[in-house]
Short mmCIF file of C-alpha atoms in Angstrom, two decimals:
data_model
loop_
_atom_site.label_atom_id
_atom_site.label_comp_id
_atom_site.label_asym_id
_atom_site.label_seq_id
_atom_site.Cartn_x
_atom_site.Cartn_y
_atom_site.Cartn_z
CA MET A 1 82.51 -7.56 136.75
CA ASN A 2 85.09 -6.51 134.16
CA SER A 3 84.91 -3.39 132.01
CA GLU A 4 82.28 -3.63 129.31
CA PRO A 5 82.00 -1.75 126.03
CA ILE A 6 79.06 0.56 125.37
CA ILE A 7 77.33 -0.96 122.35
CA ARG A 8 74.54 1.56 121.67
CA ILE A 9 72.62 4.56 122.96
CA ALA A 10 69.20 3.89 124.49
CA ALA A 11 66.10 5.97 123.70
CA LYS A 12 66.62 8.38 126.62
CA GLY A 13 70.28 8.97 125.80
CA ASP A 14 72.07 6.59 128.17
CA GLY A 15 74.80 4.31 126.88
CA ILE A 16 74.11 0.62 127.38
CA THR A 17 76.31 -2.50 127.49
CA ALA A 18 75.50 -5.98 126.24
CA SER A 19 74.69 -7.06 129.80
CA GLY A 20 72.23 -4.19 130.29
CA ARG A 21 74.31 -1.74 132.34
CA PHE A 22 73.53 1.92 131.70
CA ALA A 23 75.86 4.92 131.74
CA TRP A 24 74.83 8.53 131.20
CA GLY A 25 77.08 10.56 128.90
CA ALA A 26 78.61 7.51 127.21
CA ALA A 27 79.23 6.86 123.52
CA PRO A 28 79.43 3.54 121.64
CA GLY A 29 82.97 2.25 121.95
CA ASP A 30 83.49 3.65 125.45
CA LEU A 31 84.36 1.16 128.19
CA LEU A 32 82.21 1.15 131.33
CA ARG A 33 84.41 0.21 134.26
CA GLU A 34 83.29 -1.68 137.36
CA ASP A 35 83.18 1.55 139.38
CA GLY A 36 80.86 3.22 136.86
CA THR A 37 83.49 5.47 135.30
CA LEU A 38 84.16 5.55 131.58
CA GLU A 39 87.21 4.95 129.45
CA LEU A 40 86.46 7.10 126.41
CA GLY A 41 86.41 5.52 122.96
CA PRO A 42 86.81 6.76 119.38
CA HIS A 43 83.24 8.06 119.03
CA HIS A 44 83.33 10.16 122.21
CA VAL A 45 83.92 13.89 121.62
CA THR A 46 84.23 16.90 123.91
CA PRO A 47 80.76 18.43 124.41
CA PRO A 48 80.64 21.89 122.78
CA CYS A 49 78.64 23.51 125.60
CA ARG A 50 79.85 24.28 129.12
CA HIS A 51 76.38 23.49 130.50
CA PHE A 52 76.20 19.93 129.14
CA GLY A 53 75.58 17.45 131.92
CA GLN A 54 73.64 19.98 133.97
CA CYS A 55 71.23 21.57 131.49
CA GLY A 56 68.47 19.20 130.43
CA GLY A 57 68.17 20.61 126.92
CA CYS A 58 70.74 18.24 125.37
CA GLN A 59 71.56 14.61 126.08
CA LEU A 60 73.92 13.63 123.27
CA GLN A 61 76.69 16.22 122.92
CA GLN A 62 79.28 13.53 123.66
CA LEU A 63 78.57 11.76 120.35
CA ASP A 64 80.49 12.37 117.14
CA GLU A 65 78.55 13.20 113.98
CA GLU A 66 78.49 9.63 112.69
CA THR A 67 77.14 8.21 115.95
CA LEU A 68 74.59 11.01 116.36
CA ALA A 69 73.22 10.23 112.89
CA GLN A 70 73.09 6.53 113.77
CA PHE A 71 71.08 7.32 116.90
CA VAL A 72 68.50 9.34 114.95
CA ALA A 73 68.18 6.60 112.33
CA ALA A 74 67.92 3.87 114.99
CA ARG A 75 65.15 5.67 116.90
CA VAL A 76 63.01 5.71 113.77
CA GLY A 77 64.02 2.24 112.56
CA ASN A 78 63.39 0.67 115.95
CA ALA A 79 59.96 2.29 116.21
CA SER A 80 59.05 0.84 112.82
CA ALA A 81 60.38 -2.61 113.72
CA SER A 82 58.55 -2.61 117.07
CA GLN A 83 55.22 -2.65 115.21
CA GLU A 84 56.49 -4.86 112.37
CA LEU A 85 55.63 -2.21 109.79
CA GLY A 86 57.87 -3.64 107.07
CA ALA A 87 59.37 -0.32 105.93
CA GLU A 88 60.52 -0.76 102.33
CA LEU A 89 63.10 2.04 102.52
CA ILE A 90 64.64 4.01 105.40
CA ALA A 91 66.53 7.01 104.04
CA PRO A 92 69.73 8.39 105.61
CA PRO A 93 68.92 10.77 108.48
CA HIS A 94 69.03 14.54 108.23
CA LEU A 95 70.71 16.41 111.11
CA SER A 96 70.22 20.11 111.71
CA PRO A 97 73.58 21.87 112.22
CA PRO A 98 74.64 23.75 115.36
CA HIS A 99 73.24 27.26 115.89
CA SER A 100 70.15 26.54 113.77
CA ARG A 101 67.21 26.37 116.16
CA ARG A 102 64.92 29.36 115.61
CA ARG A 103 62.56 28.96 118.56
CA ALA A 104 63.04 28.23 122.24
CA SER A 105 60.91 27.94 125.37
CA LEU A 106 62.87 29.05 128.44
CA LYS A 107 62.15 29.29 132.14
CA ALA A 108 62.93 32.32 134.27
CA VAL A 109 62.94 32.19 138.08
CA SER A 110 64.17 34.57 140.75
CA SER A 111 66.63 33.40 143.36
CA GLY A 112 67.91 35.66 146.10
CA GLY A 113 67.10 38.81 144.18
CA ARG A 114 68.64 37.65 140.90
CA VAL A 115 67.00 36.03 137.88
CA VAL A 116 68.03 32.70 136.40
CA LEU A 117 67.07 32.20 132.74
CA GLY A 118 67.51 28.92 130.90
CA PHE A 119 66.30 25.36 130.46
CA ASN A 120 65.36 22.96 133.24
CA GLU A 121 67.98 20.66 134.66
CA ALA A 122 67.52 17.05 133.56
CA LYS A 123 64.73 15.35 135.57
CA SER A 124 64.38 18.43 137.75
CA ALA A 125 62.39 21.64 138.06
CA ARG A 126 65.59 23.53 138.79
CA VAL A 127 66.52 26.04 136.09
CA VAL A 128 70.06 26.09 134.73
CA GLU A 129 71.32 29.58 133.95
CA LEU A 130 72.49 29.72 130.34
CA ALA A 131 75.61 31.66 129.47
CA GLU A 132 75.72 30.10 125.99
CA CYS A 133 73.73 27.72 123.81
CA PRO A 134 75.28 26.15 120.68
CA VAL A 135 71.86 24.92 119.57
CA LEU A 136 70.15 28.31 119.21
CA ARG A 137 70.40 30.72 116.33
CA PRO A 138 72.77 33.58 117.29
CA GLU A 139 69.88 36.05 117.13
CA LEU A 140 68.28 34.20 120.06
CA ALA A 141 71.41 33.29 122.00
CA ASP A 142 72.66 36.88 121.95
CA LEU A 143 69.51 38.01 123.78
CA LEU A 144 70.02 35.79 126.85
CA GLY A 145 72.14 38.24 128.82
CA PRO A 146 70.15 41.42 128.06
CA LEU A 147 66.86 39.56 128.57
CA ARG A 148 67.96 38.44 132.03
CA LYS A 149 68.47 42.08 133.01
CA LEU A 150 65.05 43.01 131.65
CA LEU A 151 63.41 40.23 133.67
CA ILE A 152 65.09 41.47 136.83
CA GLN A 153 63.45 44.85 136.27
CA LEU A 154 60.07 43.26 135.52
CA GLY A 155 60.35 41.03 138.58
CA GLN A 156 61.05 44.01 140.82
CA GLY A 157 58.06 45.73 139.31
CA GLN A 158 55.72 43.03 140.54
CA ALA A 159 55.83 44.58 144.03
CA GLU A 160 52.83 46.61 145.14
CA PRO A 161 53.24 49.91 146.99
CA LYS A 162 53.56 50.05 150.79
CA GLY A 163 55.50 46.78 150.96
CA ARG A 164 52.72 44.55 149.66
CA THR A 165 53.60 42.06 146.87
CA LYS A 166 51.64 40.27 144.19
CA GLY A 167 53.71 37.13 144.62
CA LYS A 168 55.43 35.39 147.48
CA ALA A 169 58.28 37.23 149.11
CA GLY A 170 61.55 35.53 149.90
CA LYS A 171 63.41 35.63 153.22
CA HIS A 172 65.00 38.99 152.40
CA GLY A 173 61.89 40.63 150.96
CA HIS A 174 62.65 39.78 147.34
CA VAL A 175 59.60 38.96 145.24
CA ARG A 176 59.75 35.35 144.11
CA MET A 177 59.05 35.29 140.40
CA ALA A 178 58.58 32.54 137.83
CA ALA A 179 57.91 33.12 134.14
CA ASP A 180 57.90 31.33 130.81
CA VAL A 181 59.82 32.98 127.99
CA GLU A 182 59.21 32.21 124.32
CA LEU A 183 61.70 33.29 121.66
CA THR A 184 60.92 32.84 117.96
CA LEU A 185 62.80 34.17 114.95
CA THR A 186 60.30 35.64 112.48
CA ASP A 187 60.55 37.61 109.24
CA GLN A 188 60.74 40.89 111.19
CA GLY A 189 63.17 39.69 113.87
CA VAL A 190 62.82 38.05 117.27
CA ASP A 191 59.33 37.62 118.70
CA LEU A 192 59.49 37.68 122.52
CA GLY A 193 56.66 36.35 124.65
CA ILE A 194 56.71 36.57 128.46
CA LYS A 195 54.11 34.61 130.43
CA GLY A 196 53.62 34.79 134.18
CA LEU A 197 54.48 38.45 134.71
CA SER A 198 52.56 41.68 134.33
CA ALA A 199 53.88 44.97 132.99
CA GLU A 200 51.64 47.47 134.71
CA GLY A 201 52.64 51.09 134.90
CA LEU A 202 54.56 53.50 132.74
CA GLU A 203 58.01 52.51 134.01
CA LEU A 204 57.72 48.82 133.14
CA THR A 205 56.05 49.53 129.81
CA GLN A 206 58.84 51.94 128.90
CA ALA A 207 61.45 49.34 129.90
CA LEU A 208 59.88 46.87 127.47
CA LEU A 209 59.71 49.46 124.69
CA ASP A 210 63.34 50.46 125.23
CA PHE A 211 64.40 46.81 125.15
CA ALA A 212 62.46 46.18 121.94
CA GLY A 213 63.96 49.21 120.24
CA THR A 214 67.51 48.51 121.38
CA HIS A 215 67.42 44.91 120.15
CA ALA A 216 65.24 45.50 117.06
CA LEU A 217 62.60 43.00 118.19
CA ALA A 218 59.67 42.11 116.00
CA ARG A 219 57.21 41.98 118.89
CA ILE A 220 56.88 41.75 122.65
CA THR A 221 53.83 40.21 124.30
CA VAL A 222 53.24 39.93 128.04
CA ASP A 223 50.74 37.51 129.57
CA GLY A 224 49.97 38.15 133.22
CA GLY A 225 47.34 35.41 133.29
CA TYR A 226 44.63 36.75 131.00
CA GLY A 227 46.15 36.07 127.61
CA PRO A 228 48.98 37.81 125.73
CA ASP A 229 48.92 41.60 125.48
CA THR A 230 51.01 43.12 122.72
CA VAL A 231 53.34 45.81 124.04
CA TRP A 232 55.44 46.28 120.89
CA GLU A 233 54.75 45.37 117.25
CA PRO A 234 55.78 48.11 114.81
CA GLU A 235 54.58 46.03 111.86
CA PRO A 236 52.53 42.84 111.66
CA VAL A 237 54.69 39.82 112.46
CA THR A 238 54.90 37.10 109.82
CA VAL A 239 56.77 33.92 108.99
CA THR A 240 57.43 33.00 105.38
CA LEU A 241 56.27 29.51 104.46
CA SER A 242 57.16 28.35 100.94
CA GLY A 243 57.27 31.94 99.73
CA VAL A 244 54.05 33.01 101.48
CA ALA A 245 54.15 35.55 104.32
CA VAL A 246 51.81 34.14 106.97
CA PRO A 247 50.65 36.13 110.02
CA PHE A 248 52.25 34.70 113.16
CA PRO A 249 49.95 34.76 116.22
CA PRO A 250 51.81 34.82 119.57
CA GLY A 251 52.85 31.34 120.68
CA SER A 252 52.14 29.65 117.35
CA PHE A 253 53.91 26.44 116.36
CA LEU A 254 56.83 26.64 113.94
CA GLN A 255 59.22 23.89 112.88
CA ALA A 256 62.34 24.13 115.04
CA THR A 257 64.82 24.78 112.21
CA GLU A 258 64.53 26.08 108.67
CA ASP A 259 66.63 23.22 107.27
CA GLY A 260 64.52 20.64 109.12
CA GLU A 261 61.35 22.22 107.76
CA ALA A 262 62.82 22.17 104.24
CA THR A 263 63.69 18.48 104.57
CA LEU A 264 60.17 17.54 105.65
CA ILE A 265 58.63 19.70 102.90
CA ALA A 266 60.88 18.14 100.24
CA ALA A 267 59.66 14.68 101.23
CA ALA A 268 56.01 15.73 101.13
CA ARG A 269 56.39 17.41 97.73
CA GLN A 270 58.14 14.40 96.24
CA TRP A 271 55.69 11.85 97.59
CA LEU A 272 52.52 13.82 96.76
CA ALA A 273 53.53 15.07 93.32
CA GLY A 274 50.60 14.87 90.90
CA ALA A 275 47.89 14.80 93.57
CA ALA A 276 45.07 17.11 92.48
CA SER A 277 43.61 17.44 95.98
CA VAL A 278 45.28 17.03 99.39
CA ALA A 279 43.83 17.15 102.90
CA ASP A 280 46.44 18.69 105.22
CA LEU A 281 45.41 17.65 108.74
CA PHE A 282 46.72 19.41 111.87
CA ALA A 283 47.84 22.05 109.39
CA GLY A 284 48.88 24.78 111.82
CA LEU A 285 49.81 27.95 109.96
CA GLY A 286 50.08 26.05 106.67
CA THR A 287 53.68 24.83 106.61
CA PHE A 288 52.82 21.98 104.27
CA ALA A 289 49.65 23.42 102.76
CA PHE A 290 51.47 26.31 101.08
CA ALA A 291 54.29 24.02 99.99
CA LEU A 292 51.91 21.62 98.25
CA ALA A 293 49.35 24.04 96.81
CA GLY A 294 49.84 25.09 93.22
CA PRO A 295 48.29 25.27 89.76
CA GLU A 296 47.53 21.55 89.77
CA THR A 297 46.96 20.93 93.50
CA LYS A 298 44.27 22.23 95.84
CA VAL A 299 44.76 21.84 99.60
CA LEU A 300 42.29 21.73 102.48
CA ALA A 301 44.17 22.87 105.61
CA VAL A 302 42.41 21.65 108.77
CA GLU A 303 43.49 23.04 112.15
CA ALA A 304 41.96 23.23 115.64
CA ALA A 305 43.73 26.38 116.84
CA ARG A 306 41.52 29.26 115.73
CA ASP A 307 44.30 31.86 115.51
CA ALA A 308 46.50 29.60 113.38
CA SER A 309 43.62 28.64 111.10
CA GLN A 310 42.68 32.30 110.59
CA ALA A 311 46.32 33.18 109.85
CA CYS A 312 46.44 30.44 107.23
CA ALA A 313 43.20 31.67 105.67
CA THR A 314 44.46 35.27 105.57
CA ALA A 315 47.72 34.26 103.91
CA ALA A 316 45.90 32.08 101.38
CA GLY A 317 43.66 34.98 100.42
CA ARG A 318 46.52 37.43 100.04
CA SER A 319 48.72 35.03 98.07
CA GLN A 320 45.89 33.58 95.98
CA ARG A 321 47.21 30.08 96.68
CA PRO A 322 44.55 27.34 96.32
CA VAL A 323 44.43 26.66 100.08
CA HIS A 324 41.16 26.48 101.98
CA ALA A 325 41.58 26.77 105.76
CA LEU A 326 39.06 24.88 107.88
CA HIS A 327 38.81 25.39 111.65
CA ARG A 328 38.04 21.95 113.11
CA ASP A 329 39.22 19.94 116.12
CA LEU A 330 40.38 16.65 114.64
CA PHE A 331 40.66 15.01 118.06
CA ARG A 332 37.00 15.58 118.86
CA ASN A 333 35.72 15.63 115.31
CA PRO A 334 38.04 13.78 112.89
CA LEU A 335 37.36 13.80 109.17
CA LEU A 336 35.26 10.77 108.33
CA ALA A 337 36.10 8.21 105.66
CA ASP A 338 33.48 9.61 103.28
CA GLU A 339 34.97 13.09 103.63
CA LEU A 340 38.50 11.79 103.11
CA ASN A 341 37.51 9.85 100.00
CA ARG A 342 37.16 13.15 98.13
CA PHE A 343 40.94 13.64 98.25
CA ASP A 344 43.75 12.07 96.27
CA ALA A 345 46.09 12.22 99.27
CA VAL A 346 46.28 13.07 102.95
CA LEU A 347 49.11 14.69 104.90
CA LEU A 348 49.00 14.77 108.68
CA ASP A 349 51.37 16.32 111.21
CA PRO A 350 49.79 15.76 114.65
CA PRO A 351 51.11 16.63 118.13
CA ARG A 352 53.31 14.20 120.07
CA ALA A 353 50.37 12.08 121.24
CA GLY A 354 49.62 11.05 117.66
CA ALA A 355 46.20 10.96 116.00
CA ARG A 356 44.60 7.59 116.76
CA ASP A 357 40.98 8.47 115.97
CA GLN A 358 41.82 10.36 112.78
CA VAL A 359 44.15 7.60 111.60
CA GLU A 360 41.38 5.04 112.11
CA ARG A 361 39.20 7.07 109.73
CA ILE A 362 42.02 7.27 107.20
CA ALA A 363 42.46 3.50 107.36
CA GLN A 364 38.77 3.14 106.51
CA SER A 365 39.04 5.45 103.50
CA THR A 366 40.06 4.88 99.89
CA VAL A 367 42.80 7.55 99.90
CA GLU A 368 45.73 6.23 97.86
CA ARG A 369 48.64 8.12 99.48
CA VAL A 370 49.20 9.21 103.08
CA VAL A 371 52.17 11.26 104.28
CA TYR A 372 52.56 11.16 108.06
CA ILE A 373 54.93 13.69 109.66
CA SER A 374 55.69 12.91 113.28
CA CYS A 375 57.66 14.33 116.22
CA ASN A 376 57.28 11.12 118.25
CA PRO A 377 58.38 7.80 116.72
CA ALA A 378 56.58 5.81 119.44
CA SER A 379 53.09 7.28 118.87
CA TRP A 380 53.71 7.30 115.12
CA ALA A 381 54.45 3.56 115.13
CA LYS A 382 51.12 2.77 116.80
CA ASP A 383 49.22 4.90 114.29
CA ALA A 384 51.24 3.41 111.44
CA ARG A 385 50.22 -0.09 112.57
CA THR A 386 46.59 0.97 112.14
CA LEU A 387 47.30 2.15 108.59
CA VAL A 388 49.12 -1.07 107.68
CA GLU A 389 46.29 -3.17 109.08
CA GLY A 390 43.92 -1.02 107.01
CA GLY A 391 45.63 -1.98 103.77
CA TYR A 392 48.51 0.49 103.42
CA ARG A 393 52.19 -0.35 103.01
CA LEU A 394 55.00 1.73 104.43
CA ALA A 395 56.89 2.75 101.34
CA GLU A 396 59.52 5.05 102.85
CA LEU A 397 60.78 6.56 106.10
CA ARG A 398 62.99 9.63 106.49
CA PRO A 399 64.47 10.33 109.96
CA VAL A 400 65.03 14.00 110.85
CA GLY A 401 67.09 15.27 113.79
CA GLN A 402 65.94 18.89 114.08
CA PHE A 403 66.64 19.01 117.82
CA ARG A 404 70.38 18.54 117.59
CA TRP A 405 72.06 16.63 120.45
CA SER A 406 68.61 15.76 121.81
CA THR A 407 66.78 12.43 122.01
CA HIS A 408 63.81 14.21 120.40
CA VAL A 409 63.58 12.75 116.87
CA GLU A 410 61.18 13.49 114.00
CA LEU A 411 60.32 11.69 110.79
CA ALA A 412 58.47 11.80 107.50
CA SER A 413 56.75 8.66 106.21
CA LEU A 414 54.86 7.60 103.11
CA PHE A 415 52.03 5.05 103.10
CA VAL A 416 50.55 3.78 99.85
CA ARG A 417 47.53 1.54 99.24
#
């Protein structure tokens, strides 16, 4: 078999030839040789991160900007075409720039008495130690080294007196530790959550307080298995959503980048302009509710997570925005067609699995406009098919690449009766 050109990037990030051969780390225009090696083409660039190819956080750092944008657009366009949705307009994609991601979920594991902190290796449970990350905001990336040292101290502190340990001990007596680490940039600074470790005793508590003070953290929570305990929070932690300071419960969802959030909000505002009443479903803290609410628009913000719903309600009361927060599980108890008919428009932003049951109720309603925000083009396409079969047309699609250099793609869509 002769060398073949890579013609496109598949959904999981592999390059593919016309004959169906796959090559990881390839770019369109590369040549895939018979022995599986690549002859690099004009769209192949040097990955900006030393960990690329080992760390599973990114799959597409070898692509130039033009090709990366094409991939994001194609993921959304192909999802629409797969269900024959007949999109009337697909807008150019938005890409978040490097160093823009404001939240990260990391893994920390001990190995031979040292702690490895980073993302999982691709298709593996092994953790890749991060020395840098061109995706993260500098405020988060700069904490990686100091945080690793803190985790070493916390890991050592898991040992009980007289040689007994709370966890498994390694061959040399080291306590084997595994923890989840959440970093989120909030109004007050970095919010640090550690899950899987305890911080019992004065020494460990003081280590956390010293770390928080040294690095001007907004909050530290530690969850040893019974829910997060706040160790440090000098003032209530908030995130500002469309000018409204909203309380931020530990572990709450936040759009990955500020520019990505702004792009999605701009689409929703444009498409739902003039709507007197909007039902915001899977509303979270109120990212879209506060953006849409105003003198001429009232918003019902429906969310299953009690802490997030309460935070939204608190912020609405303080800001006097016309947002009513309703705590309701839309998977178990979706809004019915008769309830939806009271609204001029619906916005929904469900988890990756989509919102099949709720979408079926929307398709049965008389709501004129539906804005569907999605972080999974595949589940979105299935739900969108239900809306189209229910009498809606897909008026516009906007692809959004918040997770730069990743195959994870988001979108905003408008359906009109």
